[in-house]
Coordinates of C-alpha atoms in Angstrom, one line a residue:
Chain Q
M1 CA 23.3 -4.3 24.3
K2 CA 24.1 -3.4 20.6
H3 CA 25.4 -0.1 19.3
L4 CA 25.5 1.1 15.6
I5 CA 28.9 2.6 15.0
D6 CA 29.8 1.2 11.6
I7 CA 27.1 -0.2 9.0
L8 CA 29.2 -3.4 9.3
D9 CA 27.8 -3.8 12.8
L10 CA 24.6 -5.0 11.3
S11 CA 24.7 -8.3 9.2
V12 CA 22.9 -8.4 5.8
E13 CA 20.0 -10.1 7.8
E14 CA 19.6 -7.5 10.1
I15 CA 19.6 -4.8 7.5
D16 CA 16.9 -6.8 5.7
E17 CA 14.9 -6.9 8.9
L18 CA 15.4 -3.2 9.6
I19 CA 13.9 -2.5 5.9
R20 CA 10.9 -5.1 6.7
V21 CA 10.1 -3.1 9.8
A22 CA 10.6 0.4 8.1
D23 CA 8.2 -0.8 5.5
D24 CA 5.7 -1.9 8.1
I25 CA 5.9 1.4 9.8
I26 CA 5.4 3.3 6.5
A27 CA 2.3 1.1 5.8
S28 CA 0.8 1.2 9.4
P29 CA 2.4 4.2 11.3
V30 CA -0.5 4.2 14.0
K31 CA 0.6 0.6 15.1
Y32 CA 3.8 2.1 16.2
R33 CA 2.9 5.5 17.5
E34 CA 3.3 4.4 21.3
A35 CA 6.0 1.9 20.7
C36 CA 8.7 4.1 22.7
K37 CA 6.1 5.6 25.1
Y38 CA 8.3 6.7 28.2
K39 CA 11.4 6.0 26.5
T40 CA 14.0 9.1 25.9
L41 CA 16.4 9.6 23.1
A42 CA 19.4 12.1 23.6
T43 CA 20.6 13.7 20.5
L44 CA 24.2 14.7 21.2
F45 CA 25.2 16.8 18.2
F46 CA 28.7 18.3 18.7
E47 CA 28.7 19.4 15.3
P48 CA 25.6 21.1 13.5
S49 CA 23.3 18.9 11.4
T50 CA 19.6 20.0 10.9
R51 CA 18.6 17.3 8.6
T52 CA 19.9 14.2 10.6
R53 CA 19.1 15.6 14.1
L54 CA 15.5 16.4 13.0
S55 CA 15.1 13.0 11.5
F56 CA 16.2 11.4 14.7
E57 CA 14.0 13.5 16.7
S58 CA 11.0 13.1 14.3
A59 CA 11.6 9.2 14.4
M60 CA 11.5 9.1 18.2
L61 CA 8.5 11.4 18.4
G62 CA 6.7 9.3 15.7
L63 CA 7.3 6.3 18.2
G64 CA 5.6 8.2 21.0
G65 CA 9.0 8.7 22.8
N66 CA 10.7 11.9 24.1
V67 CA 13.8 13.7 23.1
L68 CA 16.5 15.8 24.8
G69 CA 20.0 17.0 23.8
F70 CA 22.1 19.8 22.1
S71 CA 22.5 20.8 18.5
D72 CA 26.2 22.0 18.7
S73 CA 29.2 21.7 21.0
N74 CA 28.8 25.5 22.0
S75 CA 25.8 24.5 23.9
S76 CA 27.3 21.6 25.7
S77 CA 29.9 21.0 28.4
A78 CA 32.3 19.9 25.4
K79 CA 33.1 23.7 25.3
K80 CA 34.3 23.7 28.8
G81 CA 36.7 20.7 27.9
E82 CA 34.5 17.9 29.0
S83 CA 35.5 14.5 27.4
V84 CA 33.3 12.3 25.4
A85 CA 33.5 9.6 27.8
D86 CA 32.3 11.8 30.7
T87 CA 29.5 13.4 28.6
V88 CA 28.2 10.0 27.7
A89 CA 28.4 8.6 31.2
V90 CA 26.3 11.2 32.5
V91 CA 23.8 11.3 29.7
S92 CA 23.3 7.4 30.1
G93 CA 21.7 8.2 33.3
Y94 CA 19.1 10.6 31.5
A95 CA 18.1 8.7 28.3
D96 CA 17.5 5.3 26.9
I97 CA 19.3 5.6 23.7
I98 CA 21.8 8.1 22.3
A99 CA 22.4 9.5 18.6
M100 CA 25.7 11.1 18.5
R101 CA 27.3 13.2 15.9
H102 CA 31.0 14.4 16.4
P103 CA 33.6 16.2 14.2
K104 CA 36.2 13.9 15.6
E105 CA 36.6 10.5 13.9
G106 CA 36.0 7.5 16.4
A107 CA 34.2 9.7 18.9
P108 CA 31.0 7.4 18.7
M109 CA 33.3 4.3 19.3
V110 CA 34.7 5.9 22.3
A111 CA 31.2 6.9 23.6
S112 CA 30.1 3.0 23.0
M113 CA 33.0 2.1 25.4
H114 CA 31.5 4.3 28.2
S115 CA 27.8 4.0 27.7
L116 CA 25.4 2.1 29.6
I117 CA 22.7 2.7 26.9
P118 CA 23.0 2.1 23.1
I119 CA 24.8 4.6 20.9
I120 CA 24.0 5.3 17.3
N121 CA 26.6 7.1 15.2
A122 CA 24.9 9.9 13.5
G123 CA 28.3 10.9 11.8
D124 CA 31.9 11.1 12.9
G125 CA 33.8 13.5 10.9
G126 CA 34.7 12.1 7.6
H127 CA 34.4 8.6 8.8
F128 CA 31.2 6.7 9.1
H129 CA 27.6 7.8 8.8
P130 CA 25.7 4.4 9.2
T131 CA 22.1 5.7 9.5
Q132 CA 22.6 7.6 6.2
T133 CA 23.6 4.3 4.5
L134 CA 20.4 2.6 6.1
T135 CA 18.5 5.5 4.7
D136 CA 20.2 5.0 1.2
L137 CA 19.5 1.2 1.4
L138 CA 15.9 1.7 2.2
T139 CA 15.7 4.1 -0.7
I140 CA 17.3 1.8 -3.2
H141 CA 15.0 -1.0 -2.0
H142 CA 12.0 1.1 -2.6
E143 CA 13.0 2.9 -5.8
K144 CA 14.9 -0.2 -7.5
G145 CA 13.3 -3.1 -5.7
R146 CA 16.7 -4.9 -5.5
F147 CA 20.2 -4.5 -4.4
E148 CA 21.8 -7.2 -6.5
G149 CA 23.2 -6.6 -10.0
L150 CA 23.1 -2.6 -9.7
T151 CA 25.7 -0.2 -11.2
V152 CA 26.1 2.4 -8.6
G153 CA 27.9 5.7 -9.7
L154 CA 29.4 7.7 -6.9
C155 CA 30.2 11.3 -7.9
G156 CA 31.9 14.3 -6.3
D157 CA 33.8 14.2 -3.1
L158 CA 34.7 10.6 -2.8
K159 CA 37.7 11.2 -0.5
F160 CA 36.0 13.0 2.3
G161 CA 32.4 11.8 1.7
R162 CA 31.8 9.6 4.6
T163 CA 28.3 8.6 3.2
V164 CA 30.1 7.3 0.1
H165 CA 32.3 5.2 2.1
S166 CA 29.6 3.7 4.1
L167 CA 27.4 3.0 1.0
I168 CA 30.3 1.1 -0.6
E169 CA 30.8 -0.9 2.5
A170 CA 27.1 -1.9 2.5
M171 CA 26.5 -2.4 -1.3
S172 CA 29.8 -4.4 -1.7
R173 CA 28.0 -7.1 0.2
Y174 CA 25.4 -7.7 -2.5
Q175 CA 26.1 -9.9 -5.6
G176 CA 26.8 -8.5 -9.0
V177 CA 27.1 -4.9 -7.9
K178 CA 29.5 -2.7 -9.8
F179 CA 30.8 0.8 -8.8
V180 CA 31.6 3.7 -11.0
L181 CA 33.7 6.2 -9.1
I182 CA 33.5 9.8 -10.6
S183 CA 35.6 12.4 -9.0
P184 CA 38.6 14.9 -9.6
E185 CA 41.9 13.5 -9.0
E186 CA 42.2 15.1 -5.6
L187 CA 39.0 13.8 -4.4
K188 CA 39.4 10.2 -5.4
L189 CA 38.3 7.3 -3.1
P190 CA 40.8 6.7 -0.3
G191 CA 43.0 3.6 -1.4
F192 CA 42.0 1.9 1.9
V193 CA 38.3 1.9 1.2
K194 CA 38.9 0.7 -2.5
Q195 CA 41.3 -2.0 -1.4
T196 CA 39.2 -3.4 1.6
Y197 CA 35.6 -3.1 0.0
I198 CA 36.0 -3.4 -3.7
K199 CA 39.4 -4.9 -4.8
E200 CA 39.7 -7.6 -2.1
K201 CA 36.0 -8.6 -2.7
G202 CA 36.7 -8.8 -6.5
I203 CA 34.0 -6.3 -7.2
E204 CA 33.9 -4.7 -10.7
Y205 CA 34.7 -0.9 -10.7
V206 CA 35.6 1.9 -13.0
Q207 CA 37.1 5.2 -12.1
S208 CA 36.3 8.3 -14.3
T209 CA 36.8 11.8 -14.3
S210 CA 33.8 12.5 -16.6
L211 CA 30.3 12.2 -15.4
E212 CA 28.8 12.4 -18.9
E213 CA 31.0 9.4 -20.1
V214 CA 29.9 7.0 -17.7
M215 CA 26.2 8.2 -17.3
P216 CA 24.5 5.7 -19.6
E217 CA 25.7 2.8 -17.5
L218 CA 24.3 3.8 -14.3
D219 CA 21.3 2.4 -12.3
I220 CA 21.9 4.8 -9.5
L221 CA 23.8 8.1 -9.5
Y222 CA 24.8 9.0 -5.9
M223 CA 25.8 12.7 -5.9
T224 CA 27.8 14.3 -3.0
R225 CA 28.6 17.7 -1.8
V226 CA 32.2 18.9 -1.7
Q227 CA 32.2 19.9 2.2
R228 CA 33.9 23.0 3.2
E229 CA 34.3 21.7 6.7
R230 CA 36.5 18.8 5.7
F231 CA 39.2 21.0 4.3
F232 CA 42.1 22.6 6.0
N233 CA 42.9 24.7 3.2
E234 CA 40.2 27.3 1.9
E235 CA 41.9 27.6 -1.5
D236 CA 41.6 23.9 -2.2
Y237 CA 37.9 24.0 -1.2
L238 CA 37.3 26.9 -3.5
R239 CA 39.0 25.2 -6.5
L240 CA 37.1 21.7 -6.2
K241 CA 33.6 22.8 -5.0
D242 CA 32.1 23.1 -8.6
S243 CA 33.7 20.0 -9.9
Y244 CA 30.7 18.2 -10.8
I245 CA 27.1 19.8 -11.2
L246 CA 24.3 17.7 -12.3
T247 CA 21.9 19.3 -15.0
P248 CA 19.0 18.3 -16.9
E249 CA 21.2 18.3 -20.1
K250 CA 23.8 15.8 -18.5
L251 CA 20.8 13.6 -17.6
K252 CA 19.7 13.3 -21.2
N253 CA 22.1 10.3 -21.6
A254 CA 20.9 8.4 -18.5
K255 CA 18.7 5.3 -18.3
E256 CA 15.0 6.1 -18.0
D257 CA 14.9 4.3 -14.7
M258 CA 18.0 5.5 -13.2
I259 CA 17.6 7.2 -9.8
V260 CA 19.5 10.3 -8.6
M261 CA 20.3 10.1 -5.0
H262 CA 22.1 12.7 -2.6
P263 CA 22.5 12.7 1.1
L264 CA 21.6 16.3 1.3
P265 CA 22.1 19.3 2.1
R266 CA 23.0 20.2 -1.4
V267 CA 24.7 23.5 -2.3
N268 CA 24.8 23.5 -6.1
E269 CA 25.9 20.2 -7.5
I270 CA 22.4 19.3 -8.5
D271 CA 20.7 22.0 -10.6
T272 CA 17.3 22.8 -9.0
R273 CA 15.9 22.1 -12.6
V274 CA 16.6 18.4 -12.0
D275 CA 14.2 18.4 -9.0
G276 CA 11.2 17.9 -11.3
D277 CA 12.7 14.9 -13.1
P278 CA 11.0 11.7 -11.7
R279 CA 14.5 10.2 -11.6
A280 CA 15.5 12.7 -8.8
C281 CA 14.6 10.9 -5.6
Y282 CA 16.8 12.8 -3.0
F283 CA 13.7 14.3 -1.2
R284 CA 12.1 11.0 -1.1
Q285 CA 15.4 9.7 0.4
A286 CA 15.3 12.1 3.1
Y287 CA 11.6 11.1 3.8
Y288 CA 12.8 7.4 4.2
G289 CA 15.4 8.5 6.5
K290 CA 12.8 8.9 9.3
F291 CA 11.5 5.3 8.9
I292 CA 14.6 3.5 8.9
R293 CA 15.7 5.5 12.0
M294 CA 12.3 4.5 13.8
A295 CA 13.1 0.8 12.8
L296 CA 16.7 1.2 14.2
I297 CA 15.6 2.6 17.6
L298 CA 13.1 -0.3 17.9
K299 CA 15.8 -2.7 17.4
L300 CA 18.3 -1.1 19.6
L301 CA 16.0 -0.7 22.5
E302 CA 14.6 -4.3 21.9
V303 CA 11.2 -3.0 21.7
Q304 CA 8.8 -5.6 19.9
V305 CA 5.6 -4.4 18.1
Chain J
M1 CA 84.5 -10.4 20.4
R2 CA 83.2 -12.5 23.3
I3 CA 80.0 -12.0 25.3
D4 CA 79.5 -14.4 28.0
S5 CA 76.4 -16.6 27.9
I6 CA 73.7 -15.7 30.4
K7 CA 72.6 -17.8 33.2
N8 CA 68.9 -16.7 33.7
G9 CA 67.2 -14.4 31.1
I10 CA 66.1 -13.8 27.7
V11 CA 67.9 -13.6 24.4
I12 CA 66.1 -12.0 21.6
D13 CA 68.0 -13.3 18.4
H14 CA 67.4 -12.8 14.7
I15 CA 66.6 -9.1 15.1
P16 CA 67.3 -7.4 11.5
A17 CA 70.7 -5.7 11.6
G18 CA 70.4 -2.0 12.8
K19 CA 67.1 -2.7 14.6
A20 CA 68.3 -3.6 18.2
M21 CA 68.9 -0.2 19.4
T22 CA 65.2 0.7 18.5
L23 CA 63.9 -2.3 20.1
Y24 CA 66.3 -1.5 23.2
H25 CA 64.8 1.9 23.6
M26 CA 61.2 0.9 23.1
L27 CA 61.4 -1.8 25.4
G28 CA 62.9 0.6 28.0
L29 CA 65.8 -1.7 28.5
S30 CA 68.0 1.1 29.9
A31 CA 66.0 1.3 33.0
F32 CA 66.6 -2.3 33.8
D33 CA 68.9 -2.9 36.8
C34 CA 70.7 -5.9 35.3
P35 CA 73.2 -6.7 32.6
V36 CA 72.0 -6.1 29.0
A37 CA 74.0 -6.6 26.0
V38 CA 73.4 -5.4 22.6
L39 CA 75.2 -7.2 19.8
Q40 CA 75.0 -5.4 16.4
N41 CA 76.1 -6.8 12.9
V42 CA 76.7 -10.3 14.0
N43 CA 77.5 -12.8 11.1
S44 CA 74.4 -15.0 10.3
P45 CA 74.1 -17.7 7.9
K46 CA 70.2 -17.0 7.8
L47 CA 70.1 -13.3 7.7
G48 CA 73.8 -12.3 6.5
K49 CA 73.9 -9.7 9.5
K50 CA 71.9 -9.7 12.5
D51 CA 71.5 -8.0 15.9
I52 CA 71.0 -9.8 19.2
I53 CA 70.0 -8.6 22.6
K54 CA 70.9 -10.5 25.8
I55 CA 69.2 -9.8 29.1
D56 CA 70.8 -11.4 32.1
A57 CA 67.4 -11.5 34.3
A58 CA 64.2 -13.2 34.1
V59 CA 62.4 -10.1 33.4
E60 CA 59.0 -9.6 31.8
L61 CA 59.1 -8.0 28.2
D62 CA 56.1 -6.7 26.1
M63 CA 56.2 -9.4 23.5
D64 CA 53.6 -7.5 21.4
L65 CA 56.2 -4.6 21.0
V66 CA 59.1 -7.3 20.2
S67 CA 56.6 -8.9 17.5
F68 CA 55.8 -5.6 16.1
V69 CA 59.3 -4.1 15.8
C70 CA 60.9 -7.6 14.8
P71 CA 58.2 -9.9 13.7
K72 CA 60.8 -12.5 12.6
A73 CA 62.9 -12.5 15.6
T74 CA 63.4 -15.4 18.2
V75 CA 62.9 -15.0 21.7
C76 CA 64.7 -17.7 23.9
I77 CA 64.1 -18.1 27.6
I78 CA 67.1 -19.2 29.4
R79 CA 67.4 -20.9 32.9
D80 CA 70.5 -22.3 34.1
E81 CA 72.3 -21.6 31.0
K82 CA 69.9 -23.7 29.0
V83 CA 67.1 -22.6 26.5
I84 CA 64.0 -23.8 28.3
E85 CA 61.6 -22.1 25.9
K86 CA 61.8 -20.8 22.4
K87 CA 59.0 -18.4 21.6
E88 CA 57.4 -18.2 18.2
I89 CA 56.3 -14.6 17.7
S90 CA 54.0 -13.2 15.1
L91 CA 52.4 -9.8 14.5
P92 CA 49.9 -9.1 17.4
Q93 CA 46.3 -8.6 16.6
T94 CA 46.1 -5.4 18.5
L95 CA 48.7 -2.8 19.8
T96 CA 47.9 -0.7 22.6
D97 CA 49.8 2.5 23.5
I98 CA 52.6 1.5 21.3
L99 CA 51.8 3.9 18.4
V100 CA 50.1 7.0 18.2
C101 CA 47.4 8.1 15.5
K102 CA 48.6 10.8 13.2
N103 CA 45.2 11.7 11.9
P104 CA 44.4 15.3 13.2
R105 CA 40.7 14.3 13.0
C106 CA 40.9 11.2 15.2
I107 CA 39.2 11.4 18.6
T108 CA 42.5 10.4 20.3
T109 CA 43.9 13.8 19.6
T110 CA 41.5 15.4 21.9
E111 CA 40.0 12.9 24.3
Q112 CA 41.8 12.5 27.5
G113 CA 42.9 9.2 29.1
I114 CA 42.1 7.2 25.8
H115 CA 44.3 4.3 24.8
Q116 CA 45.7 4.2 21.5
I117 CA 44.8 1.1 19.9
F118 CA 45.7 -0.1 16.5
R119 CA 44.5 -3.4 14.8
L120 CA 46.3 -5.7 12.5
H121 CA 44.7 -4.9 9.1
S122 CA 46.9 -6.9 6.7
P123 CA 49.2 -9.6 8.2
D124 CA 51.0 -10.0 4.7
S125 CA 52.0 -6.3 4.7
G126 CA 52.1 -5.8 8.5
E127 CA 49.7 -2.7 8.2
Y128 CA 48.0 -1.5 11.2
R129 CA 45.1 0.9 11.5
C130 CA 43.8 3.0 14.4
I131 CA 40.6 1.3 15.6
Y132 CA 38.9 4.8 16.1
C133 CA 39.4 6.3 12.7
D134 CA 40.9 3.4 10.7
T135 CA 44.0 5.7 9.8
K136 CA 47.1 3.7 8.8
A137 CA 49.7 3.7 11.1
K138 CA 53.0 5.4 10.2

């Protein structure tokens, strides 16, 4: 039985296979519509997340399966003090696979230690969010046609932005990738992530506090939101939340075929006037998320179509 | 100053000067019902000054803990006043319930009955990280 806690739980070959299956689902959805008939996905969301939860539910329903679960800890026994281990041990008897989001880092790993069924980490605090990374990879595959040799700009909250950490982990495994890290001083990429996935692998990178300066170099601009829930101090959040806002004016110096990605939800870090630019692909990115999650569910449930 | 040699037991040698009491407390040696000698600031050609712990009984020690606190120490097993084994120690790959994760966002801060497990991240710098949240051990 396999779980997905960290994107590195999947080899490059396994990711390639997931992308191949996702492509096939996009091309022939009817072929898959009963692939998980009589199977149940439990969505255990101890922290609210409309998009990720709906994407998982839509994925399972698209495979003909069933869905049960809760959408925040107030409507679960966690409020009564039940441990993650106990919750998962119980739910293992009601479902075939679990997608879990939890505000505490490492909660899905604890779940995987006590579960009889596969666990998918749907986000654990500021730590990992591997299915967002799979979504990002499928988006890059569709929009750019390759992973190798791309210059990837990551902008905004690189300190707490778990999608950024996971994407760096995943992209660092491809040849010729270069990272451009754009953030205010206070939200720089943690040293551990930079050391392990960039420096130790000899990957080229640039750090900048100016989005405009580095814009012409980028093949991909990955924007992130400064998340209120990651700050202990409201003052720090208010001071940093508007650090980088992407506008059509800033995009003037960008390559014609650059793509703008964002894990969503956005607040104000991308001006809505950018939405009409063909380079803005964040809504297509959310669309791809459903299909890669369908491919992942099939893989973890070992369903062959 | 003279400390008699031990007949059956363990000698932890080449402890960096000043670390013996830390190791003594972490190993819980005060609870042992046998003679335990702690020698501090002993002259050493190799280290200049070193500490030594002698335990006069064939007890079981947590070698992971010894390795973590004093990775360059040597552990000698004594039987009938002779060294029968010299244990080479190195930093253990994992440490279980020795360190506590300081990250307030880590699941170990709320989950009951969970083991605190740290994995060796960098053998060169001796850096350990929590297996749950990847936070560096302090």
